[in-house]
Amino acid sequence: MTERDVRRVEVYFEGRLVLVVRDTPGTLRSSAPPSPGAPPPPPPPNAPGDLPPGVHPFIDAQAYDPVTEGRLRALLDRSSSFDEYLEALRADGFEVASEG
């Protein structure tokens, strides 16, 4: 997959940008600062065993809203693909907008 093949979407809640997500393995970046010395988050359920610590198998994401961050993560943890995650977000009241 080339960089131009990677889908990028913005996620909004009540008109606020809460998350930017890319359809590629990557990191999950929080809007809240990490605790000092905190280890990387554990891999999601059913993740391939060959990923480096802190790398998510199917998304690269930046959260922008600490109020919704827990819901965003809970929905992600129940999803097994990028598209499944987008559907879960929509079903939970988030607006998903493709870039462009």
Short mmCIF file of N, CA and C in Angstrom, two decimals:
data_model
loop_
_atom_site.label_atom_id
_atom_site.label_comp_id
_atom_site.label_asym_id
_atom_site.label_seq_id
_atom_site.Cartn_x
_atom_site.Cartn_y
_atom_site.Cartn_z
N MET A 1 0.86 -1.18 0.00
CA MET A 1 0.00 0.00 0.00
C MET A 1 0.90 1.24 0.00
N THR A 2 0.68 2.13 -0.94
CA THR A 2 1.46 3.36 -0.98
C THR A 2 0.79 4.43 -0.14
N GLU A 3 1.54 5.50 0.12
CA GLU A 3 1.01 6.59 0.96
C GLU A 3 -0.28 7.16 0.38
N ARG A 4 -0.38 7.25 -0.95
CA ARG A 4 -1.61 7.83 -1.51
C ARG A 4 -2.79 6.87 -1.46
N ASP A 5 -2.52 5.56 -1.22
CA ASP A 5 -3.59 4.58 -1.06
C ASP A 5 -4.17 4.57 0.35
N VAL A 6 -3.48 5.19 1.29
CA VAL A 6 -3.92 5.21 2.68
C VAL A 6 -5.09 6.17 2.82
N ARG A 7 -6.20 5.65 3.32
CA ARG A 7 -7.37 6.51 3.55
C ARG A 7 -7.16 7.29 4.84
N ARG A 8 -7.64 8.52 4.85
CA ARG A 8 -7.57 9.38 6.04
C ARG A 8 -8.95 9.96 6.27
N VAL A 9 -9.45 9.85 7.50
CA VAL A 9 -10.76 10.40 7.82
C VAL A 9 -10.66 11.24 9.09
N GLU A 10 -11.56 12.20 9.16
CA GLU A 10 -11.70 13.02 10.35
C GLU A 10 -13.00 12.62 11.03
N VAL A 11 -12.96 12.55 12.34
CA VAL A 11 -14.13 12.15 13.13
C VAL A 11 -14.53 13.31 14.01
N TYR A 12 -15.83 13.63 13.98
CA TYR A 12 -16.37 14.76 14.73
C TYR A 12 -17.44 14.28 15.69
N PHE A 13 -17.58 15.01 16.79
CA PHE A 13 -18.67 14.78 17.74
C PHE A 13 -19.19 16.13 18.17
N GLU A 14 -20.48 16.35 17.96
CA GLU A 14 -21.12 17.63 18.29
C GLU A 14 -20.35 18.80 17.68
N GLY A 15 -19.90 18.61 16.42
CA GLY A 15 -19.23 19.67 15.69
C GLY A 15 -17.74 19.84 15.99
N ARG A 16 -17.23 19.09 16.96
CA ARG A 16 -15.80 19.19 17.32
C ARG A 16 -15.01 18.08 16.66
N LEU A 17 -13.82 18.42 16.14
CA LEU A 17 -12.90 17.40 15.66
C LEU A 17 -12.39 16.63 16.87
N VAL A 18 -12.61 15.31 16.87
CA VAL A 18 -12.18 14.51 18.02
C VAL A 18 -11.09 13.50 17.65
N LEU A 19 -10.96 13.17 16.36
CA LEU A 19 -10.02 12.13 15.97
C LEU A 19 -9.70 12.25 14.49
N VAL A 20 -8.44 12.02 14.14
CA VAL A 20 -8.02 11.85 12.75
C VAL A 20 -7.42 10.45 12.67
N VAL A 21 -7.91 9.66 11.72
CA VAL A 21 -7.54 8.26 11.60
C VAL A 21 -7.05 7.96 10.18
N ARG A 22 -5.98 7.18 10.11
CA ARG A 22 -5.45 6.72 8.82
C ARG A 22 -5.52 5.20 8.77
N ASP A 23 -5.82 4.68 7.60
CA ASP A 23 -6.00 3.25 7.36
C ASP A 23 -4.64 2.59 7.10
N THR A 24 -3.81 2.54 8.14
CA THR A 24 -2.49 1.92 8.04
C THR A 24 -2.03 1.57 9.46
N PRO A 25 -1.26 0.53 9.63
CA PRO A 25 -0.74 0.26 10.97
C PRO A 25 0.04 1.47 11.49
N GLY A 26 -0.11 1.76 12.75
CA GLY A 26 0.58 2.92 13.31
C GLY A 26 0.37 3.04 14.80
N THR A 27 0.49 4.26 15.27
CA THR A 27 0.38 4.51 16.70
C THR A 27 -0.94 5.21 17.02
N LEU A 28 -1.33 5.12 18.27
CA LEU A 28 -2.51 5.80 18.79
C LEU A 28 -2.00 6.92 19.68
N ARG A 29 -2.22 8.16 19.26
CA ARG A 29 -1.72 9.30 20.00
C ARG A 29 -2.89 9.98 20.73
N SER A 30 -2.71 10.17 22.00
CA SER A 30 -3.74 10.68 22.88
C SER A 30 -3.69 12.21 22.95
N SER A 31 -4.81 12.79 23.32
CA SER A 31 -4.85 14.23 23.58
C SER A 31 -4.39 14.53 25.00
N ALA A 32 -4.34 13.51 25.82
CA ALA A 32 -3.88 13.66 27.20
C ALA A 32 -2.42 13.25 27.28
N PRO A 33 -1.62 13.95 28.06
CA PRO A 33 -0.21 13.56 28.16
C PRO A 33 -0.09 12.21 28.87
N PRO A 34 0.89 11.39 28.46
CA PRO A 34 1.06 10.09 29.11
C PRO A 34 1.58 10.26 30.53
N SER A 35 1.29 9.28 31.34
CA SER A 35 1.83 9.27 32.69
C SER A 35 3.34 9.06 32.60
N PRO A 36 4.12 9.72 33.43
CA PRO A 36 5.57 9.52 33.39
C PRO A 36 5.93 8.05 33.57
N GLY A 37 6.74 7.54 32.67
CA GLY A 37 7.19 6.17 32.76
C GLY A 37 6.16 5.13 32.37
N ALA A 38 5.03 5.56 31.80
CA ALA A 38 3.98 4.60 31.43
C ALA A 38 4.45 3.75 30.26
N PRO A 39 4.19 2.45 30.32
CA PRO A 39 4.56 1.57 29.19
C PRO A 39 3.61 1.81 28.02
N PRO A 40 4.00 1.39 26.80
CA PRO A 40 3.07 1.52 25.68
C PRO A 40 1.82 0.70 25.93
N PRO A 41 0.70 1.09 25.32
CA PRO A 41 -0.53 0.33 25.54
C PRO A 41 -0.39 -1.09 25.02
N PRO A 42 -1.12 -2.03 25.60
CA PRO A 42 -1.05 -3.40 25.11
C PRO A 42 -1.66 -3.49 23.72
N PRO A 43 -1.28 -4.50 22.94
CA PRO A 43 -1.89 -4.66 21.62
C PRO A 43 -3.36 -5.00 21.77
N PRO A 44 -4.15 -4.66 20.75
CA PRO A 44 -5.57 -5.00 20.81
C PRO A 44 -5.76 -6.51 20.73
N PRO A 45 -6.94 -6.98 21.13
CA PRO A 45 -7.21 -8.42 21.03
C PRO A 45 -7.03 -8.90 19.60
N ASN A 46 -6.48 -10.08 19.43
CA ASN A 46 -6.28 -10.72 18.12
C ASN A 46 -5.28 -9.99 17.23
N ALA A 47 -4.41 -9.16 17.78
CA ALA A 47 -3.39 -8.48 16.99
C ALA A 47 -2.29 -9.46 16.61
N PRO A 48 -1.69 -9.27 15.42
CA PRO A 48 -0.57 -10.15 15.06
C PRO A 48 0.55 -10.02 16.08
N GLY A 49 1.26 -11.09 16.35
CA GLY A 49 2.31 -11.09 17.36
C GLY A 49 3.60 -10.43 16.93
N ASP A 50 3.73 -10.04 15.65
CA ASP A 50 4.99 -9.50 15.16
C ASP A 50 5.04 -7.98 15.13
N LEU A 51 4.07 -7.31 15.73
CA LEU A 51 4.07 -5.85 15.76
C LEU A 51 4.98 -5.34 16.87
N PRO A 52 5.69 -4.23 16.61
CA PRO A 52 6.47 -3.62 17.69
C PRO A 52 5.54 -3.11 18.79
N PRO A 53 6.03 -2.96 20.02
CA PRO A 53 5.20 -2.43 21.11
C PRO A 53 4.63 -1.06 20.74
N GLY A 54 3.37 -0.86 21.03
CA GLY A 54 2.72 0.42 20.80
C GLY A 54 2.20 0.62 19.39
N VAL A 55 2.37 -0.35 18.48
CA VAL A 55 1.88 -0.21 17.11
C VAL A 55 0.55 -0.94 16.98
N HIS A 56 -0.44 -0.23 16.45
CA HIS A 56 -1.76 -0.81 16.23
C HIS A 56 -1.78 -1.47 14.85
N PRO A 57 -2.43 -2.64 14.70
CA PRO A 57 -2.35 -3.37 13.44
C PRO A 57 -3.08 -2.75 12.25
N PHE A 58 -4.08 -1.89 12.48
CA PHE A 58 -4.80 -1.40 11.30
C PHE A 58 -5.12 0.09 11.29
N ILE A 59 -4.75 0.83 12.32
CA ILE A 59 -4.96 2.28 12.24
C ILE A 59 -3.79 3.05 12.82
N ASP A 60 -3.66 4.26 12.33
CA ASP A 60 -2.77 5.27 12.89
C ASP A 60 -3.69 6.43 13.25
N ALA A 61 -3.68 6.88 14.50
CA ALA A 61 -4.70 7.84 14.92
C ALA A 61 -4.16 8.89 15.89
N GLN A 62 -4.75 10.08 15.79
CA GLN A 62 -4.47 11.17 16.71
C GLN A 62 -5.79 11.64 17.30
N ALA A 63 -5.94 11.53 18.61
CA ALA A 63 -7.13 12.02 19.30
C ALA A 63 -6.94 13.49 19.67
N TYR A 64 -8.03 14.24 19.65
CA TYR A 64 -7.99 15.67 19.94
C TYR A 64 -8.92 16.09 21.07
N ASP A 65 -9.71 15.17 21.61
CA ASP A 65 -10.73 15.53 22.59
C ASP A 65 -10.73 14.53 23.74
N PRO A 66 -10.20 14.93 24.91
CA PRO A 66 -10.14 14.00 26.03
C PRO A 66 -11.52 13.53 26.51
N VAL A 67 -12.56 14.30 26.25
CA VAL A 67 -13.91 13.93 26.71
C VAL A 67 -14.40 12.66 26.01
N THR A 68 -14.09 12.51 24.72
CA THR A 68 -14.59 11.36 23.96
C THR A 68 -13.55 10.26 23.79
N GLU A 69 -12.35 10.49 24.25
CA GLU A 69 -11.26 9.55 23.98
C GLU A 69 -11.53 8.14 24.51
N GLY A 70 -12.12 8.00 25.67
CA GLY A 70 -12.43 6.68 26.20
C GLY A 70 -13.41 5.93 25.31
N ARG A 71 -14.44 6.61 24.83
CA ARG A 71 -15.42 5.98 23.93
C ARG A 71 -14.75 5.58 22.62
N LEU A 72 -13.91 6.47 22.09
CA LEU A 72 -13.21 6.18 20.84
C LEU A 72 -12.38 4.91 20.98
N ARG A 73 -11.66 4.78 22.08
CA ARG A 73 -10.80 3.62 22.30
C ARG A 73 -11.63 2.36 22.52
N ALA A 74 -12.71 2.46 23.27
CA ALA A 74 -13.56 1.28 23.51
C ALA A 74 -14.12 0.75 22.19
N LEU A 75 -14.54 1.63 21.32
CA LEU A 75 -15.05 1.21 20.01
C LEU A 75 -13.94 0.58 19.18
N LEU A 76 -12.75 1.15 19.24
CA LEU A 76 -11.62 0.59 18.51
C LEU A 76 -11.29 -0.81 19.02
N ASP A 77 -11.27 -0.99 20.31
CA ASP A 77 -10.92 -2.29 20.89
C ASP A 77 -11.92 -3.39 20.51
N ARG A 78 -13.14 -3.00 20.17
CA ARG A 78 -14.15 -3.99 19.75
C ARG A 78 -14.15 -4.20 18.24
N SER A 79 -13.32 -3.47 17.51
CA SER A 79 -13.29 -3.55 16.04
C SER A 79 -12.11 -4.39 15.57
N SER A 80 -12.29 -5.02 14.41
CA SER A 80 -11.22 -5.86 13.88
C SER A 80 -10.69 -5.36 12.53
N SER A 81 -11.21 -4.21 12.07
CA SER A 81 -10.71 -3.63 10.82
C SER A 81 -11.00 -2.13 10.82
N PHE A 82 -10.34 -1.44 9.93
CA PHE A 82 -10.56 0.00 9.78
C PHE A 82 -12.03 0.29 9.47
N ASP A 83 -12.59 -0.42 8.49
CA ASP A 83 -13.98 -0.18 8.10
C ASP A 83 -14.96 -0.52 9.22
N GLU A 84 -14.68 -1.58 9.96
CA GLU A 84 -15.54 -1.93 11.09
C GLU A 84 -15.51 -0.82 12.14
N TYR A 85 -14.33 -0.25 12.36
CA TYR A 85 -14.20 0.85 13.32
C TYR A 85 -15.01 2.06 12.86
N LEU A 86 -14.92 2.42 11.59
CA LEU A 86 -15.69 3.56 11.09
C LEU A 86 -17.19 3.33 11.27
N GLU A 87 -17.65 2.11 11.00
CA GLU A 87 -19.07 1.80 11.20
C GLU A 87 -19.46 1.90 12.67
N ALA A 88 -18.61 1.43 13.55
CA ALA A 88 -18.89 1.53 14.99
C ALA A 88 -18.96 2.98 15.43
N LEU A 89 -18.08 3.81 14.91
CA LEU A 89 -18.10 5.24 15.23
C LEU A 89 -19.43 5.86 14.80
N ARG A 90 -19.83 5.59 13.57
CA ARG A 90 -21.10 6.14 13.05
C ARG A 90 -22.28 5.67 13.90
N ALA A 91 -22.29 4.39 14.23
CA ALA A 91 -23.39 3.83 15.03
C ALA A 91 -23.46 4.44 16.42
N ASP A 92 -22.33 4.94 16.92
CA ASP A 92 -22.29 5.54 18.26
C ASP A 92 -22.48 7.05 18.24
N GLY A 93 -22.84 7.61 17.08
CA GLY A 93 -23.17 9.03 17.02
C GLY A 93 -22.06 9.95 16.56
N PHE A 94 -20.93 9.40 16.14
CA PHE A 94 -19.84 10.23 15.62
C PHE A 94 -20.07 10.47 14.13
N GLU A 95 -19.61 11.60 13.65
CA GLU A 95 -19.66 11.91 12.22
C GLU A 95 -18.29 11.60 11.63
N VAL A 96 -18.28 10.79 10.58
CA VAL A 96 -17.03 10.40 9.93
C VAL A 96 -16.97 11.07 8.57
N ALA A 97 -15.94 11.88 8.35
CA ALA A 97 -15.79 12.63 7.10
C ALA A 97 -14.47 12.28 6.43
N SER A 98 -14.55 11.84 5.17
CA SER A 98 -13.34 11.53 4.42
C SER A 98 -12.61 12.82 4.07
N GLU A 99 -11.28 12.73 4.03
CA GLU A 99 -10.49 13.88 3.64
C GLU A 99 -10.73 14.15 2.15
N GLY A 100 -10.69 15.42 1.81
CA GLY A 100 -10.81 15.78 0.40
C GLY A 100 -12.11 16.32 0.12
#
